[in-house]
Short mmCIF file of C-alpha atoms in Angstrom, two decimals:
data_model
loop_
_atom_site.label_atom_id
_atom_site.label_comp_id
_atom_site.label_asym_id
_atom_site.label_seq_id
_atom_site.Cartn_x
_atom_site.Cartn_y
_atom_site.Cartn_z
CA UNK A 1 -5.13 18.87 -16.04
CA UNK A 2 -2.49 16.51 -16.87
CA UNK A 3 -4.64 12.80 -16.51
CA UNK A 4 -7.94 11.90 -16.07
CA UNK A 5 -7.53 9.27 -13.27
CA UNK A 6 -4.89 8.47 -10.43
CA UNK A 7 -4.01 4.97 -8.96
CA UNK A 8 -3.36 5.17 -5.56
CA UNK A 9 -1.20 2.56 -3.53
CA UNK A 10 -2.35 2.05 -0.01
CA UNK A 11 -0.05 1.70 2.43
CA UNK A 12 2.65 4.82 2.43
CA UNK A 13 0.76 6.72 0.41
CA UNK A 14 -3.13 6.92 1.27
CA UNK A 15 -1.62 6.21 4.70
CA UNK A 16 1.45 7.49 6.27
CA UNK A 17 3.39 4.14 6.55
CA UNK A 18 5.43 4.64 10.46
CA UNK A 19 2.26 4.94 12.42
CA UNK A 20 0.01 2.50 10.70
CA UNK A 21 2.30 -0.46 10.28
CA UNK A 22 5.06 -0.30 12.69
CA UNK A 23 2.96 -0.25 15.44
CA UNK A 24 0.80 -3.10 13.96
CA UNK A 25 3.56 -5.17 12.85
CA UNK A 26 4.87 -5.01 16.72
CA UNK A 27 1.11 -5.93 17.90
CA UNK A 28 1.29 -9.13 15.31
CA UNK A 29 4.67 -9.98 16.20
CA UNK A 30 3.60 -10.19 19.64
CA UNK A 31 0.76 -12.23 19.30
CA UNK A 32 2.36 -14.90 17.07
CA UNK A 33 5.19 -15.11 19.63
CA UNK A 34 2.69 -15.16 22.76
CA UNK A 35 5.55 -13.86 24.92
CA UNK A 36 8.75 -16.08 23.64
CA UNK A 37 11.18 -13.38 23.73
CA UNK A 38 13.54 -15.43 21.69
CA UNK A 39 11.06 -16.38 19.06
CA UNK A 40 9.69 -12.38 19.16
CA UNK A 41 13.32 -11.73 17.82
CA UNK A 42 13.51 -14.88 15.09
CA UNK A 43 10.18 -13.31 13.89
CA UNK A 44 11.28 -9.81 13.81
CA UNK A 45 14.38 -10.80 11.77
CA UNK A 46 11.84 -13.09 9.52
CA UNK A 47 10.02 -9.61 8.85
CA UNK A 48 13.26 -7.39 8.78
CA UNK A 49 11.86 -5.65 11.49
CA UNK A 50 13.57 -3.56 14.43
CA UNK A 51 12.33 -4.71 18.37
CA UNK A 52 13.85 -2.22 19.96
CA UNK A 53 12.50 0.87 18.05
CA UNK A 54 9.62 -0.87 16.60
CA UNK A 55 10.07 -0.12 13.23
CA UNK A 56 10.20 -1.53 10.03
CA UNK A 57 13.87 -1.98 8.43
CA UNK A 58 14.37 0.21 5.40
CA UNK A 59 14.93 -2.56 3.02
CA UNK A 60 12.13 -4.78 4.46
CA UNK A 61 9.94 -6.68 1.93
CA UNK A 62 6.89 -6.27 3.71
CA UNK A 63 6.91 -2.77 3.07
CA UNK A 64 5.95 -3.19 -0.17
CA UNK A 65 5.40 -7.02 -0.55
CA UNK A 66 2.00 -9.14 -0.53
CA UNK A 67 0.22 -10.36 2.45
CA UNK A 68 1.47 -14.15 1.26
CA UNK A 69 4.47 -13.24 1.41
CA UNK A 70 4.66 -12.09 4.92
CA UNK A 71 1.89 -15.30 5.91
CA UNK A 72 5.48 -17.14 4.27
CA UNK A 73 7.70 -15.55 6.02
CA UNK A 74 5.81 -15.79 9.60
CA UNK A 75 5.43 -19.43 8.85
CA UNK A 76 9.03 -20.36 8.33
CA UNK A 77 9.26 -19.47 12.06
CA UNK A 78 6.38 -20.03 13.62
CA UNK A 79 6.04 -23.79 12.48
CA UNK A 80 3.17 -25.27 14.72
CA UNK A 81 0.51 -22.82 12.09
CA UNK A 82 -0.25 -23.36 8.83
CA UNK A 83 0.42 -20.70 6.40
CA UNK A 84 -3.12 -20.67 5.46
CA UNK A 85 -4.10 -20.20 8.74
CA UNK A 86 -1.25 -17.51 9.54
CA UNK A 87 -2.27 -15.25 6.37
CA UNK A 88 -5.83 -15.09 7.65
CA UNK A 89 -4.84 -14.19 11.01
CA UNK A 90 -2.51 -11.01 8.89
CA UNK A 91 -5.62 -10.17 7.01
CA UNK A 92 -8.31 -9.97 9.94
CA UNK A 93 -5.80 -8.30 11.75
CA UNK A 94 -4.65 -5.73 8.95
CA UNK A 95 -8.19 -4.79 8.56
CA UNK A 96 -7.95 -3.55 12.47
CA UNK A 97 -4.98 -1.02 11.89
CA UNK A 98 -4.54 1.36 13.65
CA UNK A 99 -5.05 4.42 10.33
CA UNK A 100 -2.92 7.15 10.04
CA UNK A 101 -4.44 9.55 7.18
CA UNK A 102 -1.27 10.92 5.35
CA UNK A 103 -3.61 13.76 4.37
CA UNK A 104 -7.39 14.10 5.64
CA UNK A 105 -8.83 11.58 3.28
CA UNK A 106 -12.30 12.30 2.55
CA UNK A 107 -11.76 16.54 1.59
CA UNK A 108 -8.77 15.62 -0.73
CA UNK A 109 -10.66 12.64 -2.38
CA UNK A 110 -14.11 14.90 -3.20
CA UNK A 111 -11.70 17.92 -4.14
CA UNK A 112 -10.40 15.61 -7.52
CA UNK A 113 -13.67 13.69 -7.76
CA UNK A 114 -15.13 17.02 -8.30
CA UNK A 115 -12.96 17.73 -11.44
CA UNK A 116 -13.81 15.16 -12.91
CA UNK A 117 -11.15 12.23 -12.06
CA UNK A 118 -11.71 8.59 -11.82
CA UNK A 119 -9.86 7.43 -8.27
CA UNK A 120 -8.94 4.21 -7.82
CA UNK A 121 -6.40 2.18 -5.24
CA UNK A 122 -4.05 -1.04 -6.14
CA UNK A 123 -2.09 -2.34 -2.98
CA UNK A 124 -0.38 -5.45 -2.54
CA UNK A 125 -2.32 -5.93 0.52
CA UNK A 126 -5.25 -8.05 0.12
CA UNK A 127 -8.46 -5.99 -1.18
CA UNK A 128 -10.72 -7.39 2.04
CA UNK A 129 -7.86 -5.26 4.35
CA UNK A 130 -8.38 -2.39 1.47
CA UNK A 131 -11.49 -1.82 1.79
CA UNK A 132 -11.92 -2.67 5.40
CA UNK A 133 -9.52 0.36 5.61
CA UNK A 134 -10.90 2.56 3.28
CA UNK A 135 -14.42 2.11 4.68
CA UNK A 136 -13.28 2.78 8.27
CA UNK A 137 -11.92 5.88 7.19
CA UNK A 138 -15.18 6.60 5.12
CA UNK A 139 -13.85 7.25 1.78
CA UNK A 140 -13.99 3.55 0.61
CA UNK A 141 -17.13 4.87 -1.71
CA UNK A 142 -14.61 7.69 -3.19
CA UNK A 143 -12.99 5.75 -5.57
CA UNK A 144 -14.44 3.87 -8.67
CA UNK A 145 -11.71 0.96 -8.41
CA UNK A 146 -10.22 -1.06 -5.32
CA UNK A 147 -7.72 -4.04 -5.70
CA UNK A 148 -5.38 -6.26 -3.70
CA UNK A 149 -2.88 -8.66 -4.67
CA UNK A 150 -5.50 -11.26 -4.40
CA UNK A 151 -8.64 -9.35 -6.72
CA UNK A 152 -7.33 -11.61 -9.89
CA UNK A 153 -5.64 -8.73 -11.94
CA UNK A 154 -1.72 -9.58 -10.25
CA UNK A 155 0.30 -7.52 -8.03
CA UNK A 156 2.82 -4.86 -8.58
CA UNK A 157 5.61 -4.64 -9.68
CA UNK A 158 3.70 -5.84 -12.62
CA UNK A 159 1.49 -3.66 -14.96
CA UNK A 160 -1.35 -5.55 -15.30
CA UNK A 161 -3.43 -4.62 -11.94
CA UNK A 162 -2.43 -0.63 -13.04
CA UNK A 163 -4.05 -1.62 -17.10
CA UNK A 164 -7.27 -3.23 -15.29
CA UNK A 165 -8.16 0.07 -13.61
CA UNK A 166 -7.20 2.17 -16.97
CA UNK A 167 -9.21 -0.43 -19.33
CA UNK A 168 -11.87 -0.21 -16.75
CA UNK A 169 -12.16 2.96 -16.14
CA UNK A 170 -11.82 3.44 -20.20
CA UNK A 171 -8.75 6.00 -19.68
CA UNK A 172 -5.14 5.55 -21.63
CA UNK A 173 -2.65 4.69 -19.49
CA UNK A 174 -1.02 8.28 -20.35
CA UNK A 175 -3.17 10.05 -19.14
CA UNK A 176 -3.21 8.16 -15.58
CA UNK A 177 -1.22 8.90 -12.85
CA UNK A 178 0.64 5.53 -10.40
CA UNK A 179 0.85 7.60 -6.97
CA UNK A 180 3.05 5.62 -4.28
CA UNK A 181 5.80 4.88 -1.77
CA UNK A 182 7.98 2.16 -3.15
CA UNK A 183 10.14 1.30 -6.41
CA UNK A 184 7.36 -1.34 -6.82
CA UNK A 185 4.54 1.46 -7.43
CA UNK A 186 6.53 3.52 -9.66
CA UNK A 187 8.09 0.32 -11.74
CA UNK A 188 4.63 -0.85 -12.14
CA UNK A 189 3.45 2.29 -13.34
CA UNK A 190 6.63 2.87 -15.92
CA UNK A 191 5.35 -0.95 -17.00
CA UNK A 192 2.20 0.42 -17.48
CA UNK A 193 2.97 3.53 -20.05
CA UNK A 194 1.65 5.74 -16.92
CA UNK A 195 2.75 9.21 -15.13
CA UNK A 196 4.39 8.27 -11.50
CA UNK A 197 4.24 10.46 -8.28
CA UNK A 198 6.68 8.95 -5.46
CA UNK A 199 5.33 10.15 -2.03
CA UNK A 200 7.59 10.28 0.93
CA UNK A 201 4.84 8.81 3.85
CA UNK A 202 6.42 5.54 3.63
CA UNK A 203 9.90 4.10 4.12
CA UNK A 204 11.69 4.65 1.13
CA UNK A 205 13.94 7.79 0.32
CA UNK A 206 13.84 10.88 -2.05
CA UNK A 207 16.92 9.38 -3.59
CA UNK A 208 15.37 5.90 -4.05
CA UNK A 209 12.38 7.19 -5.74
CA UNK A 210 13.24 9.67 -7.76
CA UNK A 211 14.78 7.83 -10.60
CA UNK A 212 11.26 6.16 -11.29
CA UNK A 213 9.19 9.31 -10.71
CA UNK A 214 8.21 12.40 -12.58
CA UNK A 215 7.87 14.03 -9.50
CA UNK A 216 8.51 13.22 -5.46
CA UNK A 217 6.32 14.93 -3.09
CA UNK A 218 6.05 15.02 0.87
CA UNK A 219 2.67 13.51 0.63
CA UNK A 220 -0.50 13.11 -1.64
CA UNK A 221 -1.76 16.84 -0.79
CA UNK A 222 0.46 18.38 -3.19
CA UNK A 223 -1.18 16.21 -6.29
CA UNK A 224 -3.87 19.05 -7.21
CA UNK A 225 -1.19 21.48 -7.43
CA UNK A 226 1.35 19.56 -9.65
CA UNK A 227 -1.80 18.37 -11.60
CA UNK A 228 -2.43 21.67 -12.87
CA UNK A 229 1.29 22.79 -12.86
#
């Protein structure tokens, strides 16, 4: 075995990103703009966002951004709300996705809690939506460690969320693994002195990933293999 634990991001990675949260984002979009065509489109532009094939931009920030920053973003358009207001709608709402397992969670979780390694997850989402998720899924009780942007430790691309679940799990950040989707997963886990896995379940591209990974794999159930590789 080459580490003792593995950080999971969320969204992308524990879940393949398309289904999840383009069709969400086109659910939220439409109930902000409560059937204003022309502020539908402001939004969608706000959230880089494509309408007409209701999908997520490449280069969007929400893909990999916080849940504040999208509340921001939604608010610079949709003035009558405050922001406040608007991020707990996003929340409440986030927690309702509609899941798409990348890889059938609860098997692949109890197959590398059985040798042994301490699981944990670090999104950028908030850790309410997290482990709203998780626990819908039933696998929320499979990992040791579970933090949003908003659980006090930071949010990537920073280290410091990555080095809470190390020091608290009492591992060296060598010997953990940063599994996710984005540049910000794999930066923050390069920040952190960690091993990276890109996955390709989200948005981003073998070619954008790769120069911040030790290895890029279709999805998160080809870990055990390169683990022991």
């Amino acid at each position: 075995m080459r580490a003792d634990g593995l950080l999971f991001d969320k969204d992308g990675t524990l879940f393949d990103f398309g289904p999840t949260w383009n069709t969400w984002a086109g659910m939220m979009i439409g109930q902000f703009s409560e059937g204003d065509t022309a502020l539908a489109g402001r939004l969608a532009d706000a959230l880089e966002y494509d309408l007409s094939a209701q999908s997520f931009l490449p280069q969007s920030f929400v893909i990999a951004g916080t849940n504040r920053e999208v509340a921001e973003a939604v608010a610079s358009v949709v003035t009558t709300r405050h922001v406040d207001e608007i991020e707990e709608t996003l929340t409440l709402g986030a927690a309702e996705a509609p899941l798409s397992e990348a890889v059938p969670l609860a098997p692949f979780l109890a197959g590398l809690a059985s040798q042994g390694m301490k699981l944990g997850v670090m999104t950028n989402d908030t850790e309410y939506s997290a482990r709203a998720q998780l626990r819908g899924t039933g696998v929320e009780d499979a990992f040791h460690f579970i933090a949003g942007f908003d659980s006090g430790y930071g949010a990537k691309p920073a280290p410091d969320p990555l080095l809470a679940f190390a020091n608290q799990m009492n591992l060296v950040p060598e010997r953990v693994v940063m599994v996710g989707d984005s540049t910000h997963d794999l930066v923050a886990g390069r920040a952190a002195g960690m091993q990276t896995v890109a996955v390709l379940t989200g948005m981003a591209e073998k070619a954008e990933l790769a120069p911040f990974a030790d290895v890029v794999l279709p999805n998160i159930g080809h870990i055990p293999e390169w683990l022991t590789a």
